[in-house]
Short mmCIF file of C-alpha atoms in Angstrom, two decimals:
data_model
loop_
_atom_site.label_atom_id
_atom_site.label_comp_id
_atom_site.label_asym_id
_atom_site.label_seq_id
_atom_site.Cartn_x
_atom_site.Cartn_y
_atom_site.Cartn_z
CA UNK A 17 -32.10 44.71 -12.31
CA UNK A 18 -35.03 45.10 -14.70
CA UNK A 19 -34.74 48.90 -14.61
CA UNK A 20 -30.94 48.90 -15.03
CA UNK A 21 -31.08 46.37 -17.87
CA UNK A 22 -33.80 48.43 -19.55
CA UNK A 23 -31.64 51.54 -19.41
CA UNK A 24 -28.21 50.10 -20.25
CA UNK A 25 -28.16 46.59 -21.74
CA UNK A 26 -28.48 45.98 -25.49
CA UNK A 27 -27.40 43.21 -27.90
CA UNK A 28 -24.02 43.61 -29.58
CA UNK A 29 -23.83 43.58 -33.42
CA UNK A 30 -23.32 39.81 -33.54
CA UNK A 31 -26.48 39.14 -31.51
CA UNK A 32 -28.63 41.93 -32.96
CA UNK A 33 -31.15 41.45 -35.77
CA UNK A 34 -29.04 43.88 -37.83
CA UNK A 35 -26.39 41.15 -38.14
CA UNK A 36 -27.03 40.63 -41.90
CA UNK A 37 -26.26 44.32 -42.54
CA UNK A 38 -23.25 44.23 -40.20
CA UNK A 39 -22.02 41.12 -42.02
CA UNK A 40 -22.08 42.96 -45.37
CA UNK A 41 -20.34 46.04 -43.93
CA UNK A 42 -17.54 43.92 -42.47
CA UNK A 43 -17.20 41.70 -45.57
CA UNK A 44 -18.10 38.61 -43.52
CA UNK A 45 -19.04 35.81 -45.87
CA UNK A 46 -20.64 33.26 -43.54
CA UNK A 47 -22.78 33.14 -40.40
CA UNK A 48 -20.33 30.62 -38.99
CA UNK A 49 -17.95 33.54 -38.32
CA UNK A 50 -20.36 34.87 -35.72
CA UNK A 51 -18.56 34.67 -32.35
CA UNK A 52 -21.41 32.55 -30.97
CA UNK A 53 -20.18 29.49 -32.85
CA UNK A 54 -16.64 29.88 -31.49
CA UNK A 55 -17.54 30.62 -27.87
CA UNK A 56 -20.81 28.84 -27.07
CA UNK A 57 -19.33 25.34 -26.46
CA UNK A 58 -16.89 26.86 -23.96
CA UNK A 59 -19.72 28.90 -22.42
CA UNK A 60 -21.73 25.72 -21.84
CA UNK A 61 -18.77 24.08 -20.11
CA UNK A 62 -18.11 27.09 -17.89
CA UNK A 63 -21.81 27.32 -17.06
CA UNK A 64 -21.85 23.68 -15.95
CA UNK A 65 -18.82 24.36 -13.75
CA UNK A 66 -20.52 27.31 -12.05
CA UNK A 67 -23.87 25.69 -11.30
CA UNK A 68 -23.09 21.96 -11.07
CA UNK A 69 -19.35 21.85 -10.33
CA UNK A 70 -19.14 24.47 -7.59
CA UNK A 71 -22.57 23.57 -6.23
CA UNK A 72 -21.94 19.86 -5.76
CA UNK A 73 -18.33 20.31 -4.64
CA UNK A 74 -19.71 21.93 -1.48
CA UNK A 75 -22.20 19.16 -0.62
CA UNK A 76 -19.69 17.24 1.51
CA UNK A 77 -21.26 18.36 4.81
CA UNK A 78 -23.65 15.75 6.23
CA UNK A 79 -26.61 18.14 6.76
CA UNK A 80 -25.92 21.08 4.44
CA UNK A 81 -26.46 19.84 0.88
CA UNK A 82 -29.57 21.97 0.22
CA UNK A 83 -27.68 25.10 1.27
CA UNK A 84 -24.61 24.18 -0.75
CA UNK A 85 -26.42 23.59 -4.05
CA UNK A 86 -29.41 25.89 -3.51
CA UNK A 87 -27.59 28.99 -2.28
CA UNK A 88 -24.91 28.43 -4.92
CA UNK A 89 -27.75 28.49 -7.50
CA UNK A 90 -29.20 31.68 -6.00
CA UNK A 91 -26.05 33.78 -5.76
CA UNK A 92 -24.79 32.65 -9.17
CA UNK A 93 -28.07 33.63 -10.85
CA UNK A 94 -28.06 36.97 -9.02
CA UNK A 95 -24.36 37.56 -9.60
CA UNK A 96 -24.37 37.06 -13.37
CA UNK A 97 -26.98 39.81 -13.77
CA UNK A 98 -25.00 42.28 -11.68
CA UNK A 99 -21.75 41.18 -13.38
CA UNK A 100 -23.14 41.96 -16.86
CA UNK A 101 -23.79 45.50 -15.66
CA UNK A 102 -20.56 46.05 -13.70
CA UNK A 103 -18.25 44.53 -16.31
CA UNK A 104 -20.25 46.26 -19.04
CA UNK A 105 -19.71 49.70 -17.51
CA UNK A 106 -15.95 49.05 -17.30
CA UNK A 107 -15.32 47.16 -20.54
CA UNK A 108 -18.18 47.36 -23.04
CA UNK A 109 -19.89 50.73 -22.63
CA UNK A 110 -20.57 52.37 -26.00
CA UNK A 111 -19.91 56.05 -25.41
CA UNK A 112 -21.87 57.00 -28.53
CA UNK A 113 -25.21 55.95 -27.04
CA UNK A 114 -24.32 55.10 -23.42
CA UNK A 115 -25.37 51.47 -23.83
CA UNK A 116 -23.66 48.20 -22.86
CA UNK A 117 -23.51 45.85 -25.84
CA UNK A 118 -23.49 42.20 -24.78
CA UNK A 119 -22.79 38.96 -26.63
CA UNK A 120 -21.65 35.45 -25.83
CA UNK A 121 -18.24 36.54 -24.51
CA UNK A 122 -19.95 38.81 -21.96
CA UNK A 123 -21.88 35.81 -20.65
CA UNK A 124 -18.63 33.88 -20.18
CA UNK A 125 -17.03 36.80 -18.37
CA UNK A 126 -20.08 37.15 -16.11
CA UNK A 127 -19.70 33.49 -15.16
CA UNK A 128 -16.02 34.13 -14.41
CA UNK A 129 -16.99 37.05 -12.19
CA UNK A 130 -19.48 34.92 -10.28
CA UNK A 131 -16.84 32.19 -9.87
CA UNK A 132 -14.87 34.53 -7.61
CA UNK A 133 -17.90 34.95 -5.33
CA UNK A 134 -18.61 31.20 -5.26
CA UNK A 135 -15.00 30.58 -4.22
CA UNK A 136 -15.49 33.06 -1.38
CA UNK A 137 -18.71 31.25 -0.40
CA UNK A 138 -16.61 28.16 0.27
CA UNK A 139 -14.88 29.88 3.20
CA UNK A 140 -18.15 30.75 4.97
CA UNK A 141 -20.18 27.70 3.89
CA UNK A 142 -22.83 26.80 6.47
CA UNK A 143 -22.17 29.84 8.68
CA UNK A 144 -24.08 32.62 6.91
CA UNK A 145 -27.62 33.35 5.75
CA UNK A 146 -28.86 33.71 2.18
CA UNK A 147 -29.20 37.48 2.70
CA UNK A 148 -25.57 37.71 3.79
CA UNK A 149 -24.56 35.76 0.69
CA UNK A 150 -26.49 38.17 -1.55
CA UNK A 151 -24.78 41.17 0.07
CA UNK A 152 -21.42 39.40 -0.19
CA UNK A 153 -22.04 38.74 -3.90
CA UNK A 154 -23.20 42.31 -4.58
CA UNK A 155 -19.95 43.74 -3.18
CA UNK A 156 -17.83 40.87 -4.50
CA UNK A 157 -18.92 41.37 -8.11
CA UNK A 158 -18.34 45.12 -7.78
CA UNK A 159 -14.83 44.65 -6.40
CA UNK A 160 -14.11 42.00 -9.01
CA UNK A 161 -15.06 44.31 -11.89
CA UNK A 162 -12.76 47.04 -10.57
CA UNK A 163 -9.73 44.81 -9.91
CA UNK A 164 -10.25 43.04 -13.25
CA UNK A 165 -10.20 46.40 -15.05
CA UNK A 166 -7.03 47.49 -13.23
CA UNK A 167 -5.18 44.20 -13.84
CA UNK A 168 -6.24 43.53 -17.44
CA UNK A 169 -6.60 47.07 -18.83
CA UNK A 170 -4.44 49.46 -16.82
CA UNK A 171 -1.57 47.13 -15.83
CA UNK A 172 -2.17 45.06 -18.99
CA UNK A 173 -1.38 41.74 -17.34
CA UNK A 174 -2.53 38.59 -19.13
CA UNK A 175 -4.72 36.20 -17.17
CA UNK A 176 -6.82 34.05 -19.52
CA UNK A 177 -7.85 31.50 -16.88
CA UNK A 178 -8.04 33.93 -13.97
CA UNK A 179 -5.43 32.56 -11.54
CA UNK A 180 -5.01 36.10 -10.21
CA UNK A 181 -8.25 37.86 -11.13
CA UNK A 182 -10.61 35.03 -10.11
CA UNK A 183 -8.86 32.64 -7.74
CA UNK A 184 -6.49 34.85 -5.73
CA UNK A 185 -9.10 37.59 -5.37
CA UNK A 186 -12.01 35.23 -4.63
CA UNK A 187 -10.07 33.15 -2.10
CA UNK A 188 -8.64 36.03 -0.10
CA UNK A 189 -11.95 37.89 -0.28
CA UNK A 190 -13.64 34.88 1.32
CA UNK A 191 -10.86 34.28 3.85
CA UNK A 192 -10.92 37.93 4.97
CA UNK A 193 -14.70 37.76 5.45
CA UNK A 194 -14.35 34.50 7.36
CA UNK A 195 -11.73 36.08 9.65
CA UNK A 196 -14.01 39.02 10.49
CA UNK A 197 -16.98 36.68 11.06
CA UNK A 198 -14.91 34.39 13.30
CA UNK A 199 -17.09 32.31 15.66
CA UNK A 200 -15.23 31.32 18.86
CA UNK A 201 -18.05 28.94 19.83
CA UNK A 202 -18.38 27.18 16.49
CA UNK A 203 -17.52 23.88 18.16
CA UNK A 204 -21.18 23.81 19.25
CA UNK A 205 -21.89 22.69 15.66
CA UNK A 206 -18.94 20.31 15.54
CA UNK A 207 -21.24 17.28 15.19
CA UNK A 208 -22.37 18.63 11.79
CA UNK A 209 -19.00 19.76 10.39
CA UNK A 210 -18.02 16.34 9.07
CA UNK A 211 -19.18 14.34 6.09
CA UNK A 212 -20.94 11.02 5.61
CA UNK A 213 -20.42 8.42 2.91
CA UNK A 214 -23.10 9.61 0.51
CA UNK A 215 -22.32 13.33 0.97
CA UNK A 216 -18.70 12.74 -0.08
CA UNK A 217 -19.92 10.87 -3.16
CA UNK A 218 -22.10 13.85 -4.14
CA UNK A 219 -19.15 16.21 -3.62
CA UNK A 220 -17.05 14.00 -5.88
CA UNK A 221 -19.59 14.62 -8.66
CA UNK A 222 -18.76 18.32 -8.40
CA UNK A 223 -15.04 17.53 -8.51
CA UNK A 224 -15.35 15.47 -11.67
CA UNK A 225 -17.43 18.10 -13.49
CA UNK A 226 -14.93 20.80 -12.56
CA UNK A 227 -11.96 18.62 -13.53
CA UNK A 228 -13.40 17.67 -16.93
CA UNK A 229 -14.40 21.18 -17.94
CA UNK A 230 -11.46 23.15 -16.53
CA UNK A 231 -9.65 23.22 -19.91
CA UNK A 232 -12.70 25.06 -21.29
CA UNK A 233 -12.64 27.45 -18.32
CA UNK A 234 -9.03 28.47 -18.94
CA UNK A 235 -9.36 28.68 -22.73
CA UNK A 236 -12.88 30.15 -23.02
CA UNK A 237 -11.82 33.74 -23.72
CA UNK A 238 -8.33 33.05 -25.06
CA UNK A 239 -7.48 34.21 -28.57
CA UNK A 240 -8.90 32.17 -31.43
CA UNK A 241 -6.46 29.70 -32.92
CA UNK A 242 -3.24 28.68 -31.25
CA UNK A 243 -3.86 30.58 -27.99
CA UNK A 244 -7.10 28.79 -27.22
CA UNK A 245 -5.71 25.46 -28.39
CA UNK A 246 -2.59 25.81 -26.24
CA UNK A 247 -4.60 26.91 -23.17
CA UNK A 248 -6.69 23.74 -23.30
CA UNK A 249 -3.61 21.49 -23.65
CA UNK A 250 -1.70 23.24 -20.85
CA UNK A 251 -4.63 22.98 -18.44
CA UNK A 252 -5.30 19.35 -19.35
CA UNK A 253 -1.72 18.35 -18.57
CA UNK A 254 -1.54 20.36 -15.33
CA UNK A 255 -4.72 18.68 -14.09
CA UNK A 256 -3.55 15.17 -15.00
CA UNK A 257 -0.22 15.64 -13.20
CA UNK A 258 -1.96 17.15 -10.18
CA UNK A 259 -4.28 14.16 -9.71
CA UNK A 260 -1.46 11.62 -9.60
CA UNK A 261 0.58 13.78 -7.21
CA UNK A 262 -2.34 14.55 -4.87
CA UNK A 263 -3.17 10.84 -4.56
CA UNK A 264 0.47 10.03 -3.87
CA UNK A 265 0.86 12.71 -1.16
CA UNK A 266 -2.49 11.83 0.44
CA UNK A 267 -1.39 8.21 0.75
CA UNK A 268 1.93 9.24 2.26
CA UNK A 269 0.55 11.57 4.95
CA UNK A 270 -2.50 9.52 6.00
CA UNK A 271 -2.44 6.57 8.38
CA UNK A 272 -1.86 3.14 6.85
CA UNK A 273 -1.45 4.67 3.38
CA UNK A 274 -5.17 5.21 2.93
CA UNK A 275 -6.54 8.08 0.82
CA UNK A 276 -8.44 11.02 2.29
CA UNK A 277 -11.51 11.96 0.23
CA UNK A 278 -11.02 15.65 1.12
CA UNK A 279 -7.73 15.63 -0.80
CA UNK A 280 -9.21 13.81 -3.78
CA UNK A 281 -12.18 16.16 -3.97
CA UNK A 282 -10.12 19.34 -3.80
CA UNK A 283 -6.37 19.05 -4.28
CA UNK A 284 -6.80 17.23 -7.60
CA UNK A 285 -8.20 20.49 -9.04
CA UNK A 286 -5.33 22.74 -7.94
CA UNK A 287 -3.46 22.23 -11.22
CA UNK A 288 -6.30 23.81 -13.17
CA UNK A 289 -6.20 26.86 -10.90
CA UNK A 290 -2.43 27.28 -11.34
CA UNK A 291 -2.59 26.86 -15.12
CA UNK A 292 -4.87 29.88 -15.52
CA UNK A 293 -2.51 32.83 -15.90
CA UNK A 294 0.02 31.09 -18.16
CA UNK A 295 -2.62 29.10 -20.03
CA UNK A 296 -1.97 30.90 -23.34
CA UNK A 297 1.80 31.06 -22.88
CA UNK A 298 4.42 28.65 -24.20
CA UNK A 299 4.57 26.83 -20.88
CA UNK A 300 5.63 23.61 -22.68
CA UNK A 301 4.07 20.20 -21.92
CA UNK A 302 6.75 19.18 -19.41
CA UNK A 303 6.42 22.58 -17.73
CA UNK A 304 2.71 21.88 -17.25
CA UNK A 305 3.50 18.58 -15.53
CA UNK A 306 5.89 20.40 -13.18
CA UNK A 307 3.22 22.98 -12.28
CA UNK A 308 0.64 20.25 -11.61
CA UNK A 309 3.17 18.28 -9.57
CA UNK A 310 3.96 21.28 -7.33
CA UNK A 311 0.28 22.13 -6.84
CA UNK A 312 -0.63 18.56 -5.91
CA UNK A 313 1.99 18.60 -3.16
CA UNK A 314 1.27 22.08 -1.79
CA UNK A 315 -2.52 21.79 -1.86
CA UNK A 316 -2.64 18.37 -0.18
CA UNK A 317 -0.16 19.34 2.54
CA UNK A 318 -2.19 22.53 3.02
CA UNK A 319 -5.25 20.49 4.00
CA UNK A 320 -3.19 18.40 6.42
CA UNK A 321 -1.17 21.12 8.14
CA UNK A 322 -2.17 24.64 7.10
CA UNK A 323 -5.95 24.58 7.53
CA UNK A 324 -5.74 23.61 11.25
CA UNK A 325 -3.05 26.28 11.74
CA UNK A 326 -5.21 28.99 10.13
CA UNK A 327 -8.10 28.16 12.44
CA UNK A 328 -6.17 27.76 15.68
CA UNK A 329 -3.65 30.58 15.27
CA UNK A 330 -5.13 33.09 12.80
CA UNK A 331 -8.80 32.46 13.63
CA UNK A 332 -9.77 31.82 10.01
CA UNK A 333 -12.51 29.17 9.84
CA UNK A 334 -12.22 28.00 6.24
CA UNK A 335 -15.03 25.46 5.78
CA UNK A 336 -14.06 24.23 2.29
CA UNK A 337 -10.32 24.81 2.51
CA UNK A 338 -10.31 27.42 -0.27
CA UNK A 339 -6.86 28.55 0.84
CA UNK A 340 -5.47 25.22 -0.35
CA UNK A 341 -7.51 24.86 -3.55
CA UNK A 342 -7.68 28.46 -4.79
CA UNK A 343 -5.45 30.86 -2.84
CA UNK A 344 -2.07 29.08 -2.89
CA UNK A 345 -2.47 27.54 -6.38
CA UNK A 346 -3.69 30.94 -7.63
CA UNK A 347 -0.53 32.57 -6.29
CA UNK A 348 1.56 29.82 -7.88
CA UNK A 349 -0.27 30.43 -11.17
CA UNK A 350 0.44 34.15 -10.98
CA UNK A 351 4.12 33.54 -10.26
CA UNK A 352 4.40 30.99 -13.09
CA UNK A 353 2.75 33.52 -15.42
CA UNK A 354 5.18 36.27 -14.40
CA UNK A 355 8.25 34.05 -14.88
CA UNK A 356 7.00 32.65 -18.20
CA UNK A 357 6.19 36.13 -19.51
CA UNK A 358 9.56 37.56 -18.44
CA UNK A 359 11.37 34.67 -20.16
CA UNK A 360 9.38 34.95 -23.41
CA UNK A 361 11.21 35.68 -26.66
CA UNK A 362 10.36 36.23 -30.31
CA UNK A 363 12.39 33.15 -31.19
CA UNK A 364 10.04 30.95 -29.16
CA UNK A 365 6.77 32.74 -29.97
CA UNK A 366 7.57 34.16 -33.45
CA UNK A 367 7.25 37.88 -34.20
CA UNK A 368 3.49 37.83 -34.71
CA UNK A 369 2.82 35.26 -31.98
CA UNK A 370 4.78 37.28 -29.44
CA UNK A 371 2.70 40.37 -30.19
CA UNK A 372 -0.66 38.59 -30.12
CA UNK A 373 -0.03 36.43 -27.05
CA UNK A 374 0.88 39.38 -24.84
CA UNK A 375 -1.25 42.02 -26.57
CA UNK A 376 1.69 44.21 -27.50
CA UNK A 377 -0.34 46.58 -29.65
CA UNK A 378 -1.29 50.25 -29.48
CA UNK A 379 0.04 51.94 -26.35
CA UNK A 380 1.70 48.65 -25.30
CA UNK A 381 3.47 48.07 -28.63
CA UNK A 382 6.94 48.83 -27.22
CA UNK A 383 6.66 46.79 -24.02
CA UNK A 384 9.37 44.15 -23.55
CA UNK A 385 9.05 40.66 -22.08
CA UNK A 386 10.88 41.57 -18.87
CA UNK A 387 8.63 44.57 -18.27
CA UNK A 388 5.58 42.39 -18.95
CA UNK A 389 6.83 39.95 -16.32
CA UNK A 390 6.94 42.78 -13.79
CA UNK A 391 3.40 43.82 -14.66
CA UNK A 392 2.23 40.23 -14.28
CA UNK A 393 3.67 40.24 -10.74
CA UNK A 394 1.94 43.57 -10.06
CA UNK A 395 -1.34 41.91 -11.02
CA UNK A 396 -0.91 39.41 -8.16
CA UNK A 397 -0.45 42.28 -5.68
CA UNK A 398 -3.59 44.05 -6.92
CA UNK A 399 -5.71 40.89 -6.64
CA UNK A 400 -4.38 40.24 -3.13
CA UNK A 401 -5.04 43.81 -2.00
CA UNK A 402 -8.60 43.88 -3.34
CA UNK A 403 -9.36 40.50 -1.79
CA UNK A 404 -7.98 41.22 1.67
CA UNK A 405 -9.05 44.86 2.05
CA UNK A 406 -12.39 44.41 0.30
CA UNK A 407 -13.15 41.22 2.24
CA UNK A 408 -12.36 42.91 5.56
CA UNK A 409 -14.71 45.82 4.82
CA UNK A 410 -17.50 43.55 3.56
CA UNK A 411 -16.99 41.28 6.58
CA UNK A 412 -17.58 44.23 8.91
CA UNK A 413 -20.82 44.99 7.06
CA UNK A 414 -21.92 41.36 7.26
CA UNK A 415 -21.23 41.29 11.00
CA UNK A 416 -24.09 43.72 11.65
CA UNK A 417 -26.84 41.86 13.58
CA UNK A 418 -29.51 42.42 10.92
CA UNK A 419 -28.90 39.66 8.37
CA UNK A 420 -30.46 36.63 10.09
CA UNK A 421 -27.32 34.50 10.31
CA UNK A 422 -27.56 31.17 12.15
CA UNK A 423 -26.63 30.72 15.81
CA UNK A 424 -23.40 28.88 16.62
CA UNK A 425 -25.24 25.67 17.44
CA UNK A 426 -27.24 25.79 14.18
CA UNK A 427 -24.41 26.22 11.67
CA UNK A 428 -23.97 23.62 8.90
CA UNK A 429 -27.64 22.67 9.20
CA UNK A 430 -30.16 22.97 6.36
CA UNK A 431 -33.11 22.97 8.75
CA UNK A 432 -32.49 26.62 9.68
CA UNK A 433 -33.39 27.90 6.20
CA UNK A 434 -34.94 24.94 4.32
CA UNK A 435 -37.90 22.63 4.58
CA UNK A 436 -36.08 19.34 5.08
CA UNK A 437 -37.94 16.04 4.58
CA UNK A 438 -37.74 13.34 7.23
CA UNK A 439 -35.07 10.71 6.67
CA UNK A 440 -36.75 7.44 5.78
CA UNK A 441 -34.75 5.49 8.32
CA UNK A 442 -35.79 7.83 11.15
CA UNK A 443 -39.54 7.36 10.61
CA UNK A 444 -41.34 5.38 13.34
CA UNK A 445 -42.50 1.86 12.40
CA UNK A 446 -46.09 1.66 11.10
CA UNK A 447 -48.71 1.02 13.77
CA UNK A 448 -50.38 -2.38 13.55
CA UNK A 449 -54.02 -1.53 12.90
CA UNK A 450 -55.39 -5.00 13.61
CA UNK A 451 -53.94 -7.22 16.33
CA UNK A 452 -55.16 -10.49 14.86
CA UNK A 453 -53.05 -9.83 11.70
CA UNK A 454 -49.79 -9.79 13.66
CA UNK A 455 -47.52 -12.69 12.85
CA UNK A 456 -49.69 -14.00 10.04
CA UNK A 457 -48.44 -14.38 6.49
CA UNK A 458 -50.26 -12.23 3.97
CA UNK A 459 -48.63 -13.78 0.95
CA UNK A 460 -48.98 -17.24 -0.59
#
């Protein structure tokens, strides 16, 4: 990384010390117009989601919290470095000097890239080694950069919050890897697959961080002004609707009307996933509530009925249920984006708003709304193909017996890879050092 960064990575004009000269050349009157001041608050929010939100969301297993947070930390820190290079070569390479010019928006996009790999980690949580995760991230970031370039640049689909590019790709990439790495004797670790009271509370911390900051995630790289503003509102409303619906469905399907913490930790976030593609579009406030409502139903029912089916019939052992939180809501988000784009009109968006929202400039200046809708749908197919095919190939590589993965009976257990302190309650009682002190009061 040090060598590659030394050869390729440089600051962009807004981060370089030549900014005062650049400012004069571009007739910029104030430092406040530097993109840093527009993007950094959103970057902070996205960064918290990546390291705290995703990390703690996966701490629900009773004996795998160190691996959930620690390995999440490791692969995210590794992935953002590789993502800056891969995305830079595809999107930000300056052909005049062969350098990648990075600024605050590149850091946000690197976090987005890593998010796809962390989603995939959820499918294999507790069943792979740190080395396997590093290899998985190396290939995942590479595949992500390619599919992102195809979807956003060649097809010219819009996907501000990454329903297709991040969630569909990341989920099916992880599910394909999990299918290839299927463990028929995983029931030997069944005693460790569940949660305990305090582990579910820690996972709920991750849920709340993700839920609070998801509007920033979907609006972080949206266009300044109305696009970013609208993306935050749309996501906010989708999430709110999804929570109420997920709680309702969980109560209906569980015994005695009680709530299942798995649904509250995961299905409540599905609305944010589905809002991603159409985040910038004129989805309308009531439309957002409909999207959140549908996702709350589908995601919660997925945990109840679909996850057991995937494991028993298709041999996909999905530890975190990413198919219900990311895959299906991501597909819904892509479909909503395609329909909303195809139905767009200049009357609703205005002449200038229509052009800016869908990027109808340059070679795409003559594209119509209906054609854009078709290209949005094509973006879903590309994300699916890269996830499934790429995940299958990477899974075959990870199946090689050289990566130090845990045995079937040692899955979901931190003790395989971490120094784990003794639980206080399991320590033996202190030995009485003096018999004549037994039974005597030492206090007043």
